[in-house]
Amino acid sequence: MDTQIEICGEYYRKNITELYLSYKNLTEIPINIKYLTNLQILNLSGNKLAEIKENTFNTFTNLQTLDLSNNKLTEIKENTFNELVNLKKLYLGSNNLTEIKENTFGQFANLEKLYLGNNTLKEIPANIKYLTNLQTLDLGYNKLTEIKENTFSKLTNLQTLYLGSNKLIELNENIFGRLINLQELYLHKNELIEIKENTFGQLTNLQNLSLGCNQLTEIKENIFYRLTNLQELDLNGNELIEIKENTFDQLTNLNALSLGNNKLTEIKENIFYRLTNLQELDLSYNKLKSLPLSILSCRRLNELTYENNDENITIDIRITRFIERMQNYNNHGLFSDSQNVHSSSIQNSVKESINNLMKDPFTCEKKLIVEFLLTSKLECISSLLSYLDDEDYHSTLLLTFYDVFVKVFGRISNSDHKEELMRRLNEEMMDSECKCFTGRITRLLNVLNGFYEDIQITISNNERISAIIISTLDGQEMSDELREICRAKLKDIGIEDEEIEVWLR
């Protein structure tokens, strides 16, 4: 029959491996627990323990988890844990500890998790740096004002570091330099005014970085440059006025970005261009007057928050449609543009030109545009009117044909070359029949191409050559006469003789 040990009015077998005595109003640790020498887990949390007597844990050489959190401990004597050579998890959070003596953790060669959060520590125990197997370290909710240079220098296995809710004003640039396996770093609710450029330079495995609720006024451009595995970034509740355009360029794996509760009045146009995996974006409680079009690059976005900005904030129609799509579909991560049969060179120039064009303030009622077109005797009028009535919008550009046409019409109306542009409009729209959506919009933009520096439709040589030959042949077989006509046209656009001969053989 197993020997029974009486503890707190209950009897336990001597060979038990787990003992839970949490929230029993204990003011001291029961003396009889020393006989439970096989214990691997001991939970004494949520009591009223003010001290731990010497030798209390001397028989617990097998103990792996010790929970003393949420008590009233004000100090830990240096030799308290000396025999806990196999301890892996130690919970000392939510006590009244003001300091940790130098040799307190001297025997913890196997310790993996150490929780010291929610105490009143003013400095980090110096001997923490010898806990070389540590994976999680919680120092949050203390009164830390600084971190000495080599504090974490040997913690190369550390994966999670909590330093939030302290009084840190600055961080030494090399403080995290050896934490090559760190995945989570919490620095929120401190008093940080700036982060030096190389502070996070070695944290290439970091996935979660919390810098919210500090006093940061700027983010240096290269500060996140090497954080290519970062998935969550919190900059909420700072004093940010501006964020440089390339700040997030390397964060291609970012899932969540919080910029809320700052003092941003504008966001650079291309700032989110590389964040194609972003799912959550918070821009609320700033002073933004508009949202950047680079939001459209965040193809996996399913949550966009921007309330409480400038009361006259303007939202581009493309962003409005993007938000509507985001709200209507749970999975719109893949923008498979079935409307596009063109090369990326055409697409890039079309997108850039459209972005420039859509900045024009010109607006006009549709019926007035239609009335003007009907009196212009355009041969393409039937096709053009049908395009204008089509309410479908382009799957990538998020614009209808009409949206783009209004801006093109505005430029034609205000141009000194109005007659020439109307002639080109007729030609391009005649050629756009049976074209895909992208083809029609490209033709529409081409009306302005060459007349405005911000409208540039770039087409590869192969496409230009092919288009000229096809239009010249017009369904006929190649003849010597047509070959000469093609040769002349290709020379006119600057194609080299050698390349022309390859095409005309």
Short mmCIF file of C-alpha atoms in Angstrom, two decimals:
data_model
loop_
_atom_site.label_atom_id
_atom_site.label_comp_id
_atom_site.label_asym_id
_atom_site.label_seq_id
_atom_site.Cartn_x
_atom_site.Cartn_y
_atom_site.Cartn_z
CA MET A 1 0.00 0.00 0.00
CA ASP A 2 1.35 3.45 -1.00
CA THR A 3 2.31 5.80 1.82
CA GLN A 4 -0.19 8.68 2.14
CA ILE A 5 0.98 12.22 2.83
CA GLU A 6 -1.42 14.72 4.40
CA ILE A 7 -1.31 18.20 2.86
CA CYS A 8 -3.90 20.94 3.50
CA GLY A 9 -6.38 18.41 4.89
CA GLU A 10 -6.10 16.05 1.92
CA TYR A 11 -4.09 12.86 1.46
CA TYR A 12 -1.79 12.24 -1.48
CA ARG A 13 0.25 9.23 -2.53
CA LYS A 14 3.93 9.75 -1.92
CA ASN A 15 4.84 8.90 -5.53
CA ILE A 16 2.55 11.43 -7.25
CA THR A 17 4.16 13.53 -9.97
CA GLU A 18 1.78 16.51 -9.98
CA LEU A 19 0.42 18.62 -7.10
CA TYR A 20 -1.95 21.57 -7.50
CA LEU A 21 -2.45 23.80 -4.45
CA SER A 22 -3.51 27.03 -6.16
CA TYR A 23 -5.96 29.49 -4.55
CA LYS A 24 -6.08 27.84 -1.12
CA ASN A 25 -5.26 30.99 0.89
CA LEU A 26 -1.91 29.53 1.92
CA THR A 27 0.38 31.91 3.82
CA GLU A 28 3.23 29.41 3.89
CA ILE A 29 4.19 26.33 1.92
CA PRO A 30 3.06 23.11 3.67
CA ILE A 31 6.10 21.42 5.18
CA ASN A 32 4.95 17.92 4.19
CA ILE A 33 5.34 18.50 0.47
CA LYS A 34 9.06 17.81 0.87
CA TYR A 35 8.20 14.09 1.02
CA LEU A 36 6.74 14.12 -2.50
CA THR A 37 10.13 13.56 -4.10
CA ASN A 38 8.76 12.42 -7.46
CA LEU A 39 6.96 15.68 -8.17
CA GLN A 40 7.41 17.03 -11.66
CA ILE A 41 4.77 19.78 -11.46
CA LEU A 42 4.04 21.90 -8.38
CA ASN A 43 1.46 24.69 -8.59
CA LEU A 44 1.24 27.11 -5.64
CA SER A 45 -0.19 30.08 -7.55
CA GLY A 46 -2.90 32.43 -6.28
CA ASN A 47 -2.10 32.14 -2.58
CA LYS A 48 -0.77 34.61 0.01
CA LEU A 49 2.80 33.42 0.24
CA ALA A 50 5.08 36.24 1.39
CA GLU A 51 8.29 34.23 1.71
CA ILE A 52 9.81 30.86 0.92
CA LYS A 53 11.69 29.24 3.75
CA GLU A 54 15.16 27.85 3.24
CA ASN A 55 15.38 24.23 2.02
CA THR A 56 11.69 24.15 1.05
CA PHE A 57 12.44 22.69 -2.39
CA ASN A 58 15.61 20.75 -1.58
CA THR A 59 14.06 17.33 -2.26
CA PHE A 60 12.58 18.22 -5.65
CA THR A 61 15.38 17.18 -7.98
CA ASN A 62 12.79 15.84 -10.46
CA LEU A 63 10.67 18.99 -10.55
CA GLN A 64 10.17 20.41 -14.04
CA THR A 65 7.46 23.05 -13.47
CA LEU A 66 7.13 25.35 -10.45
CA ASP A 67 4.35 27.95 -10.33
CA LEU A 68 4.60 30.60 -7.60
CA SER A 69 2.77 33.33 -9.52
CA ASN A 70 0.14 35.64 -8.03
CA ASN A 71 1.38 35.56 -4.45
CA LYS A 72 2.90 38.23 -2.18
CA LEU A 73 6.58 37.37 -2.50
CA THR A 74 8.90 40.36 -1.98
CA GLU A 75 12.19 38.50 -2.31
CA ILE A 76 13.68 35.15 -3.26
CA LYS A 77 16.61 33.98 -1.15
CA GLU A 78 19.71 33.12 -3.18
CA ASN A 79 19.74 29.37 -2.45
CA THR A 80 15.98 28.80 -2.71
CA PHE A 81 16.11 26.91 -6.01
CA ASN A 82 19.57 25.35 -5.75
CA GLU A 83 18.39 21.73 -5.99
CA LEU A 84 15.95 22.24 -8.86
CA VAL A 85 18.46 21.09 -11.45
CA ASN A 86 15.81 19.72 -13.85
CA LEU A 87 13.45 22.68 -13.70
CA LYS A 88 12.18 23.78 -17.13
CA LYS A 89 9.40 26.24 -16.24
CA LEU A 90 9.42 28.78 -13.41
CA TYR A 91 6.50 31.15 -12.82
CA LEU A 92 7.18 34.11 -10.49
CA GLY A 93 4.88 36.67 -12.10
CA SER A 94 2.37 38.87 -10.24
CA ASN A 95 4.27 39.13 -6.97
CA ASN A 96 5.98 42.08 -5.26
CA LEU A 97 9.56 41.31 -6.23
CA THR A 98 11.79 44.40 -6.41
CA GLU A 99 15.02 42.57 -7.22
CA ILE A 100 16.41 39.14 -7.97
CA LYS A 101 19.64 38.28 -6.17
CA GLU A 102 22.65 37.37 -8.25
CA ASN A 103 22.78 33.58 -7.71
CA THR A 104 19.04 32.93 -7.58
CA PHE A 105 18.97 31.11 -10.93
CA GLY A 106 22.48 29.65 -10.74
CA GLN A 107 21.44 25.99 -11.12
CA PHE A 108 18.96 26.40 -13.96
CA ALA A 109 20.95 24.90 -16.81
CA ASN A 110 17.75 23.34 -18.24
CA LEU A 111 15.32 26.21 -17.69
CA GLU A 112 13.27 26.96 -20.82
CA LYS A 113 10.57 29.36 -19.57
CA LEU A 114 10.96 32.09 -16.94
CA TYR A 115 8.07 34.38 -16.03
CA LEU A 116 8.88 37.49 -13.96
CA GLY A 117 6.16 39.78 -15.29
CA ASN A 118 3.99 42.07 -13.17
CA ASN A 119 6.45 42.68 -10.36
CA THR A 120 8.34 45.87 -9.46
CA LEU A 121 11.78 44.99 -10.81
CA LYS A 122 13.89 48.02 -11.65
CA GLU A 123 16.63 46.12 -13.40
CA ILE A 124 17.02 42.79 -15.15
CA PRO A 125 18.79 40.15 -13.04
CA ALA A 126 22.39 39.93 -14.29
CA ASN A 127 22.52 36.13 -14.05
CA ILE A 128 19.71 35.72 -16.59
CA LYS A 129 22.35 35.72 -19.31
CA TYR A 130 23.57 32.31 -18.13
CA LEU A 131 20.20 30.62 -18.77
CA THR A 132 21.40 29.47 -22.16
CA ASN A 133 18.47 27.11 -22.82
CA LEU A 134 15.85 29.76 -22.13
CA GLN A 135 13.15 29.96 -24.82
CA THR A 136 10.63 32.31 -23.15
CA LEU A 137 11.45 35.26 -20.88
CA ASP A 138 8.70 37.47 -19.46
CA LEU A 139 9.81 40.77 -17.89
CA GLY A 140 6.68 42.74 -18.76
CA TYR A 141 4.81 45.02 -16.34
CA ASN A 142 7.81 45.95 -14.21
CA LYS A 143 9.68 49.22 -13.69
CA LEU A 144 12.67 48.64 -15.96
CA THR A 145 14.28 51.87 -17.20
CA GLU A 146 17.24 50.41 -19.08
CA ILE A 147 18.70 47.19 -20.41
CA LYS A 148 22.43 46.73 -19.95
CA GLU A 149 24.45 45.87 -23.05
CA ASN A 150 25.20 42.15 -22.54
CA THR A 151 22.01 41.20 -20.74
CA PHE A 152 20.79 38.84 -23.47
CA SER A 153 24.16 38.06 -25.04
CA LYS A 154 24.08 34.30 -24.36
CA LEU A 155 20.36 33.66 -24.84
CA THR A 156 20.73 32.35 -28.38
CA ASN A 157 17.80 29.92 -27.94
CA LEU A 158 15.35 32.61 -26.83
CA GLN A 159 12.17 32.64 -28.93
CA THR A 160 9.83 34.95 -26.98
CA LEU A 161 10.81 38.08 -25.04
CA TYR A 162 8.28 40.22 -23.16
CA LEU A 163 9.48 43.71 -22.22
CA GLY A 164 6.15 45.52 -22.55
CA SER A 165 4.70 47.88 -19.91
CA ASN A 166 7.97 49.09 -18.44
CA LYS A 167 9.67 52.49 -18.43
CA LEU A 168 12.28 51.97 -21.12
CA ILE A 169 13.33 55.23 -22.76
CA GLU A 170 15.92 53.92 -25.20
CA LEU A 171 17.43 50.68 -26.43
CA ASN A 172 21.11 50.05 -26.98
CA GLU A 173 21.59 49.36 -30.69
CA ASN A 174 23.21 45.94 -30.07
CA ILE A 175 20.97 44.79 -27.23
CA PHE A 176 19.22 42.09 -29.28
CA GLY A 177 22.20 41.29 -31.48
CA ARG A 178 22.64 37.65 -30.37
CA LEU A 179 18.96 36.67 -30.28
CA ILE A 180 19.12 34.94 -33.64
CA ASN A 181 16.18 32.61 -32.89
CA LEU A 182 13.84 35.23 -31.46
CA GLN A 183 10.33 35.00 -32.94
CA GLU A 184 8.32 37.35 -30.70
CA LEU A 185 9.42 40.67 -29.20
CA TYR A 186 7.06 42.81 -27.12
CA LEU A 187 8.14 46.39 -26.38
CA HIS A 188 4.72 48.05 -26.16
CA LYS A 189 3.74 50.52 -23.44
CA ASN A 190 7.20 51.89 -22.71
CA GLU A 191 8.55 55.42 -23.17
CA LEU A 192 10.64 54.86 -26.27
CA ILE A 193 11.23 58.04 -28.27
CA GLU A 194 13.27 56.49 -31.07
CA ILE A 195 14.54 53.15 -32.29
CA LYS A 196 18.07 53.14 -33.66
CA GLU A 197 18.49 51.86 -37.20
CA ASN A 198 20.25 48.54 -36.44
CA THR A 199 18.35 47.63 -33.28
CA PHE A 200 16.52 44.72 -34.96
CA GLY A 201 19.18 44.01 -37.57
CA GLN A 202 19.98 40.44 -36.45
CA LEU A 203 16.41 39.31 -35.73
CA THR A 204 15.90 37.59 -39.07
CA ASN A 205 13.51 35.00 -37.57
CA LEU A 206 11.28 37.54 -35.85
CA GLN A 207 7.57 37.00 -36.57
CA ASN A 208 5.85 39.36 -34.12
CA LEU A 209 7.07 42.84 -33.14
CA SER A 210 5.04 45.02 -30.79
CA LEU A 211 6.06 48.69 -30.50
CA GLY A 212 2.63 50.11 -29.71
CA CYS A 213 1.93 52.80 -27.13
CA ASN A 214 5.36 54.39 -27.00
CA GLN A 215 6.39 57.94 -27.96
CA LEU A 216 7.95 57.26 -31.35
CA THR A 217 7.79 60.25 -33.68
CA GLU A 218 9.51 58.59 -36.63
CA ILE A 219 10.51 55.20 -37.96
CA LYS A 220 13.91 55.09 -39.58
CA GLU A 221 13.65 53.84 -43.15
CA ASN A 222 15.82 50.71 -42.81
CA ILE A 223 14.78 49.69 -39.32
CA PHE A 224 12.76 46.67 -40.52
CA TYR A 225 15.01 45.92 -43.48
CA ARG A 226 16.09 42.43 -42.38
CA LEU A 227 12.81 41.33 -40.77
CA THR A 228 11.74 39.34 -43.82
CA ASN A 229 9.84 36.77 -41.73
CA LEU A 230 7.82 39.32 -39.77
CA GLN A 231 4.09 38.53 -39.71
CA GLU A 232 2.70 41.05 -37.19
CA LEU A 233 3.84 44.63 -36.59
CA ASP A 234 2.18 46.92 -34.05
CA LEU A 235 2.97 50.64 -34.16
CA ASN A 236 -0.38 51.72 -32.70
CA GLY A 237 -0.56 54.60 -30.24
CA ASN A 238 2.67 56.45 -30.97
CA GLU A 239 3.37 60.02 -32.16
CA LEU A 240 4.15 59.17 -35.77
CA ILE A 241 3.68 62.09 -38.17
CA GLU A 242 5.19 60.49 -41.26
CA ILE A 243 6.34 57.08 -42.47
CA LYS A 244 8.91 56.95 -45.23
CA GLU A 245 7.88 55.26 -48.45
CA ASN A 246 10.26 52.26 -48.32
CA THR A 247 9.79 51.48 -44.63
CA PHE A 248 7.85 48.24 -45.17
CA ASP A 249 9.39 47.13 -48.47
CA GLN A 250 11.05 43.99 -47.09
CA LEU A 251 8.06 42.84 -45.02
CA THR A 252 6.56 40.67 -47.74
CA ASN A 253 5.28 38.09 -45.23
CA LEU A 254 3.49 40.62 -43.03
CA ASN A 255 -0.07 39.55 -42.09
CA ALA A 256 -1.11 42.33 -39.69
CA LEU A 257 -0.05 45.99 -39.50
CA SER A 258 -1.38 48.48 -36.97
CA LEU A 259 -0.74 52.19 -37.52
CA GLY A 260 -3.79 53.43 -35.62
CA ASN A 261 -3.80 56.22 -33.02
CA ASN A 262 -0.92 58.22 -34.45
CA LYS A 263 -0.68 61.69 -36.03
CA LEU A 264 -0.39 60.71 -39.67
CA THR A 265 -1.82 63.26 -42.10
CA GLU A 266 -0.81 61.34 -45.21
CA ILE A 267 0.61 57.99 -46.20
CA LYS A 268 3.04 57.76 -49.10
CA GLU A 269 1.40 56.41 -52.24
CA ASN A 270 3.48 53.23 -52.63
CA ILE A 271 4.03 52.39 -48.97
CA PHE A 272 1.98 49.16 -49.00
CA TYR A 273 2.96 48.08 -52.50
CA ARG A 274 5.04 45.07 -51.38
CA LEU A 275 2.65 43.86 -48.65
CA THR A 276 0.87 41.30 -50.81
CA ASN A 277 0.22 38.94 -47.86
CA LEU A 278 -1.29 41.56 -45.56
CA GLN A 279 -4.64 40.49 -44.07
CA GLU A 280 -5.27 43.18 -41.41
CA LEU A 281 -4.52 46.90 -41.68
CA ASP A 282 -5.45 49.48 -39.04
CA LEU A 283 -5.21 53.16 -40.00
CA SER A 284 -7.86 54.45 -37.59
CA TYR A 285 -7.58 57.53 -35.36
CA ASN A 286 -5.10 59.51 -37.42
CA LYS A 287 -5.55 62.68 -39.48
CA LEU A 288 -5.52 61.12 -42.93
CA LYS A 289 -7.09 63.05 -45.79
CA SER A 290 -6.90 60.11 -48.21
CA LEU A 291 -5.88 56.46 -48.44
CA PRO A 292 -2.97 55.36 -50.66
CA LEU A 293 -3.75 53.33 -53.77
CA SER A 294 -1.05 50.84 -52.79
CA ILE A 295 -3.71 49.29 -50.53
CA LEU A 296 -4.90 47.62 -53.73
CA SER A 297 -1.68 45.57 -53.71
CA CYS A 298 -2.73 43.93 -50.43
CA ARG A 299 -4.60 41.20 -52.23
CA ARG A 300 -5.28 39.06 -49.16
CA LEU A 301 -6.63 41.93 -47.06
CA ASN A 302 -9.80 40.98 -45.16
CA GLU A 303 -9.87 43.72 -42.52
CA LEU A 304 -9.27 47.43 -43.17
CA THR A 305 -9.96 49.96 -40.41
CA TYR A 306 -9.73 53.70 -41.09
CA GLU A 307 -12.44 55.38 -39.00
CA ASN A 308 -11.82 58.63 -37.10
CA ASN A 309 -9.56 60.34 -39.59
CA ASP A 310 -10.08 63.71 -41.30
CA GLU A 311 -13.83 64.27 -41.62
CA ASN A 312 -13.36 65.11 -45.30
CA ILE A 313 -11.24 62.07 -46.10
CA THR A 314 -11.47 61.13 -49.78
CA ILE A 315 -11.51 57.48 -50.82
CA ASP A 316 -10.64 56.65 -54.42
CA ILE A 317 -13.40 54.68 -56.18
CA ARG A 318 -10.96 51.80 -56.65
CA ILE A 319 -10.39 51.50 -52.92
CA THR A 320 -14.15 51.68 -52.33
CA ARG A 321 -14.67 48.77 -54.72
CA PHE A 322 -11.77 46.91 -53.15
CA ILE A 323 -13.41 47.28 -49.72
CA GLU A 324 -16.77 46.15 -51.10
CA ARG A 325 -15.15 43.09 -52.59
CA MET A 326 -13.34 42.43 -49.32
CA GLN A 327 -16.63 42.57 -47.43
CA ASN A 328 -18.51 40.43 -49.93
CA TYR A 329 -16.01 37.61 -50.29
CA ASN A 330 -14.20 35.64 -47.64
CA ASN A 331 -11.47 34.61 -50.02
CA HIS A 332 -10.40 37.03 -52.70
CA GLY A 333 -6.71 36.40 -52.26
CA LEU A 334 -6.11 35.42 -55.88
CA PHE A 335 -6.76 38.17 -58.42
CA SER A 336 -6.97 35.94 -61.48
CA ASP A 337 -7.43 38.58 -64.15
CA SER A 338 -9.37 36.73 -66.83
CA GLN A 339 -9.92 40.08 -68.52
CA ASN A 340 -6.22 40.48 -69.18
CA VAL A 341 -4.48 38.85 -72.12
CA HIS A 342 -1.62 41.35 -72.30
CA SER A 343 1.99 41.27 -71.24
CA SER A 344 3.21 42.61 -67.91
CA SER A 345 5.00 45.46 -69.71
CA ILE A 346 1.67 46.72 -71.03
CA GLN A 347 0.02 46.17 -67.65
CA ASN A 348 2.67 48.10 -65.68
CA SER A 349 2.56 51.10 -67.99
CA VAL A 350 -1.24 51.01 -68.10
CA LYS A 351 -1.48 50.93 -64.30
CA GLU A 352 0.97 53.79 -63.86
CA SER A 353 -0.74 55.90 -66.51
CA ILE A 354 -4.17 55.21 -65.03
CA ASN A 355 -2.97 56.13 -61.55
CA ASN A 356 -1.75 59.45 -62.95
CA LEU A 357 -4.94 60.00 -64.93
CA MET A 358 -7.26 59.24 -62.00
CA LYS A 359 -5.69 62.06 -59.98
CA ASP A 360 -7.35 64.56 -62.34
CA PRO A 361 -10.14 66.46 -60.53
CA PHE A 362 -12.30 66.60 -63.69
CA THR A 363 -15.86 65.22 -63.36
CA CYS A 364 -18.85 65.38 -65.69
CA GLU A 365 -22.36 63.95 -65.76
CA LYS A 366 -22.68 60.92 -67.98
CA LYS A 367 -25.62 62.30 -69.94
CA LEU A 368 -23.62 65.40 -70.92
CA ILE A 369 -20.76 63.23 -72.18
CA VAL A 370 -23.19 61.07 -74.18
CA GLU A 371 -24.87 64.14 -75.70
CA PHE A 372 -21.49 65.47 -76.81
CA LEU A 373 -20.46 62.14 -78.32
CA LEU A 374 -23.73 61.83 -80.23
CA THR A 375 -23.08 65.18 -81.92
CA SER A 376 -19.46 64.31 -82.76
CA LYS A 377 -20.30 61.93 -85.62
CA LEU A 378 -17.93 59.23 -84.41
CA GLU A 379 -17.91 56.01 -86.41
CA CYS A 380 -17.31 54.10 -83.17
CA ILE A 381 -20.33 55.60 -81.37
CA SER A 382 -22.29 52.35 -81.04
CA SER A 383 -19.39 50.43 -79.49
CA LEU A 384 -18.35 53.37 -77.35
CA LEU A 385 -21.81 53.83 -75.84
CA SER A 386 -22.00 50.12 -75.00
CA TYR A 387 -18.61 50.34 -73.24
CA LEU A 388 -19.81 53.35 -71.25
CA ASP A 389 -22.92 51.45 -70.11
CA ASP A 390 -20.92 48.44 -68.93
CA GLU A 391 -20.89 48.59 -65.12
CA ASP A 392 -18.41 45.73 -64.68
CA TYR A 393 -15.08 46.87 -63.33
CA HIS A 394 -11.64 45.53 -64.18
CA SER A 395 -10.60 42.80 -61.76
CA THR A 396 -7.18 44.32 -61.07
CA LEU A 397 -7.60 48.01 -61.89
CA LEU A 398 -10.96 48.13 -60.04
CA LEU A 399 -12.26 50.69 -62.54
CA THR A 400 -15.07 50.61 -65.08
CA PHE A 401 -14.47 51.74 -68.64
CA TYR A 402 -16.59 54.80 -67.84
CA ASP A 403 -14.39 55.75 -64.84
CA VAL A 404 -11.35 55.98 -67.11
CA PHE A 405 -13.24 57.54 -70.02
CA VAL A 406 -14.41 60.50 -67.89
CA LYS A 407 -10.79 61.45 -67.14
CA VAL A 408 -9.72 60.95 -70.77
CA PHE A 409 -12.69 63.07 -71.89
CA GLY A 410 -11.63 65.78 -69.44
CA ARG A 411 -8.17 65.97 -70.95
CA ILE A 412 -9.53 65.98 -74.51
CA SER A 413 -11.95 68.81 -73.61
CA ASN A 414 -9.19 70.98 -72.18
CA SER A 415 -6.55 70.25 -74.82
CA ASP A 416 -5.28 72.55 -77.57
CA HIS A 417 -5.25 69.41 -79.75
CA LYS A 418 -8.89 68.56 -79.22
CA GLU A 419 -9.63 67.74 -82.88
CA GLU A 420 -6.61 65.44 -83.21
CA LEU A 421 -7.48 63.68 -79.94
CA MET A 422 -11.09 63.13 -81.05
CA ARG A 423 -9.81 61.63 -84.31
CA ARG A 424 -7.54 59.32 -82.34
CA LEU A 425 -10.41 58.42 -80.02
CA ASN A 426 -12.46 57.31 -83.01
CA GLU A 427 -9.57 55.25 -84.42
CA GLU A 428 -8.67 53.59 -81.14
CA MET A 429 -12.27 52.71 -80.31
CA MET A 430 -12.80 51.29 -83.81
CA ASP A 431 -9.72 49.10 -83.25
CA SER A 432 -10.94 48.08 -79.78
CA GLU A 433 -13.90 46.08 -81.06
CA CYS A 434 -13.65 42.43 -79.97
CA LYS A 435 -10.80 43.36 -77.62
CA CYS A 436 -10.67 42.22 -73.99
CA PHE A 437 -11.38 44.69 -71.17
CA THR A 438 -7.68 45.49 -70.70
CA GLY A 439 -7.33 45.94 -74.45
CA ARG A 440 -10.16 48.48 -74.56
CA ILE A 441 -8.74 50.49 -71.68
CA THR A 442 -5.26 50.36 -73.19
CA ARG A 443 -6.68 51.69 -76.48
CA LEU A 444 -8.48 54.43 -74.58
CA LEU A 445 -5.29 55.51 -72.82
CA ASN A 446 -3.42 55.43 -76.11
CA VAL A 447 -5.59 58.36 -77.27
CA LEU A 448 -3.54 60.55 -74.90
CA ASN A 449 -0.22 58.77 -75.41
CA GLY A 450 2.39 61.22 -76.72
CA PHE A 451 0.35 64.29 -75.74
CA TYR A 452 0.85 64.02 -71.97
CA GLU A 453 4.09 63.10 -70.21
CA ASP A 454 2.27 61.21 -67.45
CA ILE A 455 0.51 58.93 -69.95
CA GLN A 456 3.01 56.44 -71.34
CA ILE A 457 1.88 53.13 -72.82
CA THR A 458 5.00 50.98 -73.06
CA ILE A 459 4.78 48.11 -75.52
CA SER A 460 7.59 45.62 -76.14
CA ASN A 461 9.31 45.59 -79.56
CA ASN A 462 7.86 42.17 -80.38
CA GLU A 463 4.32 43.41 -79.73
CA ARG A 464 4.85 46.60 -81.74
CA ILE A 465 6.33 44.69 -84.69
CA SER A 466 3.60 42.05 -84.57
CA ALA A 467 0.85 44.69 -84.42
CA ILE A 468 2.25 46.61 -87.42
CA ILE A 469 2.62 43.48 -89.56
CA ILE A 470 -0.86 42.18 -88.71
CA SER A 471 -2.54 45.54 -89.38
CA THR A 472 -0.63 45.96 -92.68
CA LEU A 473 -1.51 42.49 -93.95
CA ASP A 474 -5.14 42.91 -92.88
CA GLY A 475 -5.83 39.24 -93.56
CA GLN A 476 -3.85 39.07 -96.83
CA GLU A 477 -0.92 36.79 -97.64
CA MET A 478 2.50 38.39 -97.39
CA SER A 479 3.65 39.76 -100.77
CA ASP A 480 6.75 41.66 -101.89
CA GLU A 481 4.76 44.89 -101.92
CA LEU A 482 3.34 44.36 -98.42
CA ARG A 483 6.77 43.30 -97.19
CA GLU A 484 8.22 46.65 -98.31
CA ILE A 485 5.38 48.55 -96.67
CA CYS A 486 5.97 46.67 -93.40
CA ARG A 487 9.73 47.30 -93.68
CA ALA A 488 9.17 51.05 -94.08
CA LYS A 489 6.76 51.22 -91.14
CA LEU A 490 9.11 49.27 -88.87
CA LYS A 491 12.05 51.53 -89.77
CA ASP A 492 9.90 54.55 -88.93
CA ILE A 493 9.51 53.35 -85.34
CA GLY A 494 13.25 52.68 -84.97
CA ILE A 495 13.45 48.90 -85.39
CA GLU A 496 16.93 47.73 -86.48
CA ASP A 497 17.31 46.29 -90.01
CA GLU A 498 18.57 42.95 -88.71
CA GLU A 499 15.50 42.46 -86.51
CA ILE A 500 13.17 43.55 -89.34
CA GLU A 501 14.62 40.92 -91.67
CA VAL A 502 14.06 38.19 -89.07
CA TRP A 503 10.36 39.10 -88.93
CA LEU A 504 9.87 39.51 -92.68
CA ARG A 505 11.54 36.30 -93.87
#
